[in-house]
Tab-separated table of C-alpha atoms in Angstrom:
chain	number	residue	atom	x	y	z
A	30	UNK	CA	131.722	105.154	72.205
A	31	UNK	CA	130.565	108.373	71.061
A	32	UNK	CA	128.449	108.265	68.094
A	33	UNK	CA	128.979	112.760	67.804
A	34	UNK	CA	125.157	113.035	67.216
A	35	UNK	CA	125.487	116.357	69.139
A	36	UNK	CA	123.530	115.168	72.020
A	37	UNK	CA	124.537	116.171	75.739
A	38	UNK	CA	126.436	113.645	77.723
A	39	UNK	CA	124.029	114.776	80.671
A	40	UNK	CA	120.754	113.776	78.710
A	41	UNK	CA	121.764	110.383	77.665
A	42	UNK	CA	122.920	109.815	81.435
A	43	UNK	CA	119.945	111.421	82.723
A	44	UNK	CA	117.526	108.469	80.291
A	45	UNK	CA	119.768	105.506	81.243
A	46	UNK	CA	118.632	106.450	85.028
A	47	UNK	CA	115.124	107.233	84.452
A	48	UNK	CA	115.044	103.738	82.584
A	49	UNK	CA	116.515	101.787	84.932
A	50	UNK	CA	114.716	103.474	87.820
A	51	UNK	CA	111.492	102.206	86.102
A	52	UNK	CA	112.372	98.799	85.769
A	53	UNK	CA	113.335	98.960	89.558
A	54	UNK	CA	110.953	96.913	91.892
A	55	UNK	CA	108.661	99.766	94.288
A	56	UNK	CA	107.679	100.543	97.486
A	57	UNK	CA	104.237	99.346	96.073
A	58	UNK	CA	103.138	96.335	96.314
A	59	UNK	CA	100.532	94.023	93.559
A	60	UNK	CA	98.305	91.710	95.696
A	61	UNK	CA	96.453	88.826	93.548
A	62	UNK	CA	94.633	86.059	94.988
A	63	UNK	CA	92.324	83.473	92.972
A	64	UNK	CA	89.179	86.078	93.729
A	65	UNK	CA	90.920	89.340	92.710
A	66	UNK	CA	93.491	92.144	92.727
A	67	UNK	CA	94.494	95.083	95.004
A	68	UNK	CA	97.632	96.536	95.947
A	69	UNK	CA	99.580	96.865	99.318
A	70	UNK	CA	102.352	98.826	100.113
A	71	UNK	CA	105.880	97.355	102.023
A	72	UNK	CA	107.048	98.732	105.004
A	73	UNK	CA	109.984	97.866	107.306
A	74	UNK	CA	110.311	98.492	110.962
A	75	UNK	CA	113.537	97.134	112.422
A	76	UNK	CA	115.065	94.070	110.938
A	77	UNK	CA	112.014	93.497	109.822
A	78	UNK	CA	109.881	93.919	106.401
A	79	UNK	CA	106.358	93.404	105.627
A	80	UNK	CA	103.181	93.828	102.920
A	81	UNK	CA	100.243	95.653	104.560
A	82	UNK	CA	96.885	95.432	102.966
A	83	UNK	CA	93.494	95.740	103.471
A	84	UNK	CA	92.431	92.466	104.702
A	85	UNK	CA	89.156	92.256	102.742
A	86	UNK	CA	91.884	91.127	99.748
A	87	UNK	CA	91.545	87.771	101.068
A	88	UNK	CA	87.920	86.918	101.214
A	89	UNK	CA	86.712	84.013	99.638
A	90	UNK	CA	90.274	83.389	98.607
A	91	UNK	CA	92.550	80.061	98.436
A	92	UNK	CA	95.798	81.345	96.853
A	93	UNK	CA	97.675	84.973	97.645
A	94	UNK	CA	100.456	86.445	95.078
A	95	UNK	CA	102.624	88.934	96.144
A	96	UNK	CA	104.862	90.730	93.986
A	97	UNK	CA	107.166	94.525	94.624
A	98	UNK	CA	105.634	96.848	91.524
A	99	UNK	CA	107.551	96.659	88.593
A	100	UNK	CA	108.655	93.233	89.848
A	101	UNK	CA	107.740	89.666	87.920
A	102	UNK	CA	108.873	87.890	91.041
A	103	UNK	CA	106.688	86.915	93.669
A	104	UNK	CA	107.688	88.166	97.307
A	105	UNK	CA	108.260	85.328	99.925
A	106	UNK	CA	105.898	85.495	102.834
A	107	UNK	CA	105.587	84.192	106.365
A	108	UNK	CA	103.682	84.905	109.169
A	109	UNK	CA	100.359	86.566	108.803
A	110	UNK	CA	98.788	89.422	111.670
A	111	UNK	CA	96.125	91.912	112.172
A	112	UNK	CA	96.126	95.485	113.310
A	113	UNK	CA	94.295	95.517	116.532
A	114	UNK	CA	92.158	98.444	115.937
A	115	UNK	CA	91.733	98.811	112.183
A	116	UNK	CA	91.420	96.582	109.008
A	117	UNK	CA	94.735	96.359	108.166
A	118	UNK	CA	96.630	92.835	107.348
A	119	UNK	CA	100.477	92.494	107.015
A	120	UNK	CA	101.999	89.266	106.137
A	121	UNK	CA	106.363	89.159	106.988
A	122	UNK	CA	108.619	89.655	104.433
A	123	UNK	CA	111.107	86.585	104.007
A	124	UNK	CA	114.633	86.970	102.442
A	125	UNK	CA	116.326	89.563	100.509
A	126	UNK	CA	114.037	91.341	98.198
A	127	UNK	CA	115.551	93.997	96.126
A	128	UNK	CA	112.224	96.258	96.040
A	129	UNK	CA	112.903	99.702	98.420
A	130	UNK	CA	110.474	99.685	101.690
A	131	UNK	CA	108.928	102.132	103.539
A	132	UNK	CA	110.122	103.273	107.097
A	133	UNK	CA	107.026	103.778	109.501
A	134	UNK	CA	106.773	106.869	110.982
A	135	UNK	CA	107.086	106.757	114.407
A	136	UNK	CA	103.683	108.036	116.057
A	137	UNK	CA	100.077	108.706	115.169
A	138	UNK	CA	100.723	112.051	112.761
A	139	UNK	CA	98.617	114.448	114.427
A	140	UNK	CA	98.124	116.731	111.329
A	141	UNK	CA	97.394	116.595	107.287
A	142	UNK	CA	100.709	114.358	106.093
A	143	UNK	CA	102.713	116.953	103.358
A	144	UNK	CA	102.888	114.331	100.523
A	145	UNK	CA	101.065	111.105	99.200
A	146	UNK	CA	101.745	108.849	96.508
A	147	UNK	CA	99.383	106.817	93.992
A	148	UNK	CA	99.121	103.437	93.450
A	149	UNK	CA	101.652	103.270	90.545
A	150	UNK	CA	104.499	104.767	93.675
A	151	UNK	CA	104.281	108.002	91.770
A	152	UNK	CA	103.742	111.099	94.023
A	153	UNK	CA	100.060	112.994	93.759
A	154	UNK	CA	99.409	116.689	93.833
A	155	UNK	CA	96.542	116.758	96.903
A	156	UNK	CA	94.341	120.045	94.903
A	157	UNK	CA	94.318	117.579	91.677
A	158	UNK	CA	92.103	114.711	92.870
A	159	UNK	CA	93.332	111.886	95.444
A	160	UNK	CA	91.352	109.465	93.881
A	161	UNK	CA	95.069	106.937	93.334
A	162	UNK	CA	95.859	107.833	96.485
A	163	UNK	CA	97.079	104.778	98.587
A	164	UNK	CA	100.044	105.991	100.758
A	165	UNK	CA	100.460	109.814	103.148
A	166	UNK	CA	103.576	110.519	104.001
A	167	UNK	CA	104.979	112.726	106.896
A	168	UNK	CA	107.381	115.617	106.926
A	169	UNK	CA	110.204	113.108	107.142
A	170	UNK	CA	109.475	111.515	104.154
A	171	UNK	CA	107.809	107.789	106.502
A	172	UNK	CA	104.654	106.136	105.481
A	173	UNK	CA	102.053	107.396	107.652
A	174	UNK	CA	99.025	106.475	106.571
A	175	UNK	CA	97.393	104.150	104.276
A	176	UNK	CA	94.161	104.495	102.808
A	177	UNK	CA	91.474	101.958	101.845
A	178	UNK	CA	88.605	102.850	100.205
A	179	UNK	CA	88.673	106.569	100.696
A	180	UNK	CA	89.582	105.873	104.341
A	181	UNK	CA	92.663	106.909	105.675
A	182	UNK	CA	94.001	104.633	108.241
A	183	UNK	CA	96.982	105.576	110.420
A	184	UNK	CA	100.013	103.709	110.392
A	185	UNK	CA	102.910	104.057	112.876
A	186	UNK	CA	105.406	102.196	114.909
A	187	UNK	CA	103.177	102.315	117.919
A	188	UNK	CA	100.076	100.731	116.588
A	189	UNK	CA	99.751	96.915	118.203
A	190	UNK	CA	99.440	93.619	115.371
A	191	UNK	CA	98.041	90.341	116.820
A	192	UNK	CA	99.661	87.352	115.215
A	193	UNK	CA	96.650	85.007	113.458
A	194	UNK	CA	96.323	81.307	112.135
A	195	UNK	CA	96.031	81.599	108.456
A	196	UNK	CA	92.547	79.155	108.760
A	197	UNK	CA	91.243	81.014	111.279
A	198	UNK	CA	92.104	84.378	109.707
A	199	UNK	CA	90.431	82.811	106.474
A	200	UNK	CA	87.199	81.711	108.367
A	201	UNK	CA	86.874	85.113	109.384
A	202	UNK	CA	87.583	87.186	107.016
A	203	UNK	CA	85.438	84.925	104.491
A	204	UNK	CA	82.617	85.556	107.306
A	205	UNK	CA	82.721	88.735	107.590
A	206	UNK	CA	82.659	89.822	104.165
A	207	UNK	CA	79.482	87.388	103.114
A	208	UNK	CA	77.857	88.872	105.913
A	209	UNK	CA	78.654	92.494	104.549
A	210	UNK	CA	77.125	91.131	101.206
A	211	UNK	CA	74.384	90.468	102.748
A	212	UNK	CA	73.902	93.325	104.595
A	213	UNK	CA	74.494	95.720	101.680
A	214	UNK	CA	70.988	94.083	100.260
A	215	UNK	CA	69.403	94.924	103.537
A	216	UNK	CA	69.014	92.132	105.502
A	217	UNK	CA	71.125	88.720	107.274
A	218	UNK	CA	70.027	85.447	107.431
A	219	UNK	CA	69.415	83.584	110.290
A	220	UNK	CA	72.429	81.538	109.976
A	221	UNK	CA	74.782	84.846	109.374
A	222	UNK	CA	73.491	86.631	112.449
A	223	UNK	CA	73.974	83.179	114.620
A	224	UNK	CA	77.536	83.001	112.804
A	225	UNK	CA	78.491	86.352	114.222
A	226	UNK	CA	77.399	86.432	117.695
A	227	UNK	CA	79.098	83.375	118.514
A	228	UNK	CA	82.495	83.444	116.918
A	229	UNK	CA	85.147	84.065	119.089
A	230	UNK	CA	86.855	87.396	117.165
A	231	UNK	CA	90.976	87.295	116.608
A	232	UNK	CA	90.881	91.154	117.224
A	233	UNK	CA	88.635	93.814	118.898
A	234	UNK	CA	88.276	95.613	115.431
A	235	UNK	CA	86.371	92.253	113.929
A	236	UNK	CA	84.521	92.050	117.030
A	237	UNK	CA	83.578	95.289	116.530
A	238	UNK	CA	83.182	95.416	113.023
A	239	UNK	CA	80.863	91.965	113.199
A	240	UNK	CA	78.745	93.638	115.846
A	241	UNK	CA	77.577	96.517	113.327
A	242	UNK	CA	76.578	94.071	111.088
A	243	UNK	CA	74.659	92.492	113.713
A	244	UNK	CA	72.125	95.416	113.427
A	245	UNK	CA	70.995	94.941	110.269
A	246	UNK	CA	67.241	93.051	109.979
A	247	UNK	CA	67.657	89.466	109.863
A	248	UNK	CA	65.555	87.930	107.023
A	249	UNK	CA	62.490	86.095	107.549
A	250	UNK	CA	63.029	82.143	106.616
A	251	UNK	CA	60.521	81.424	103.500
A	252	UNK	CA	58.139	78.566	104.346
């Protein structure tokens, strides 16, 4: 009913979208684990949907919470694998969700992307900072590009995933990242250098990324 307050039909329609388009779940997605917080974003390519994040959002972690932005209800997952060449994890996507998903673009881009969007799935003006920035976009509007901490990985259908145990993929990751720790203060320990040249790496980008930290000064055992 009409209350004749004198305001345009169009204006009231135009709130009643613009409130329930902010109560609708995003493209974003909120990543919480026992440890900490980050954010992923969902993509689908096929049939099929996933969460991509950095995989670093698992160390030292025993539970993982995934929820579409704007969304109280946690996203049912399957299935986790790593990029083969970057530090990217994606975990499938189970049922119906009613959150929108990205389509991948379908090569490398081999320029700038036009457009990017921010963390809260709101889109970013690249000459007024890019410090939200999480997602590029190409010209036709498909995720091309994700970045983690102020690195911009590519992301398209070509680029190869290699399906992981969740306790190896734990192992790892938990590894990897003490040994980082420990090579931010300058040196490894004995144990974390042995640790690293004899696992046996799920992907060539751990392998690779385990034998940089090799080169930092192992620690001299205190008597």
């Amino acid at each position: 009913m009409c209350p004749q307050c004198g305001c345009p039909g169009e204006a009231i329609k135009a709130a009643v979208v613009a409130a329930d388009e902010a109560k609708r779940p995003k493209r974003i997605a909120t990543i919480e684990t026992n440890n900490t917080k980050g954010v992923g974003v969902l993509v689908k390519e096929g049939n099929d949907r996933f969460v991509i994040m950095d995989l670093f959002l698992l160390a030292d972690s025993t539970t993982l919470t995934i929820s579409a932005l704007g969304s109280a209800k946690p996203l049912t997952y399957a299935e986790p694998s790593l990029s083969s060449d970057s530090r990217l994890l994606r975990f499938k996507v189970l049922g119906e969700p009613t959150a929108d998903f990205f389509a991948v673009a379908d090569s490398a881009a081999t320029n700038q992307s036009p457009s990017y969007l921010s963390t809260s799935d709101q889109s970013l003006d690249p000459n007024k900072g890019m410090s939200q920035a999480l997602v590029a976009l190409d010209e036709k509007r498909q995720i091309s590009g994700i970045q983690i901490e102020s690195t911009w990985i590519p992301l398209h259908a070509e680029l190869k995933w290699t399906a992981v145990k969740p306790s190896d993929l734990r192992q790892q990751v938990d590894l990897l990242a003490h040994a980082r720790d420990e090579a931010a203060r300058g040196q490894l320990s004995p144990q974390t250098k042995s640790a690293l040249e004899n696992n046996h790496w799920l992907t060539p980008f751990l392998s690779s990324f385990a034998t940089q930290l090799q080169k930092t000064p192992t620690s001299t055992p205190k008597p």
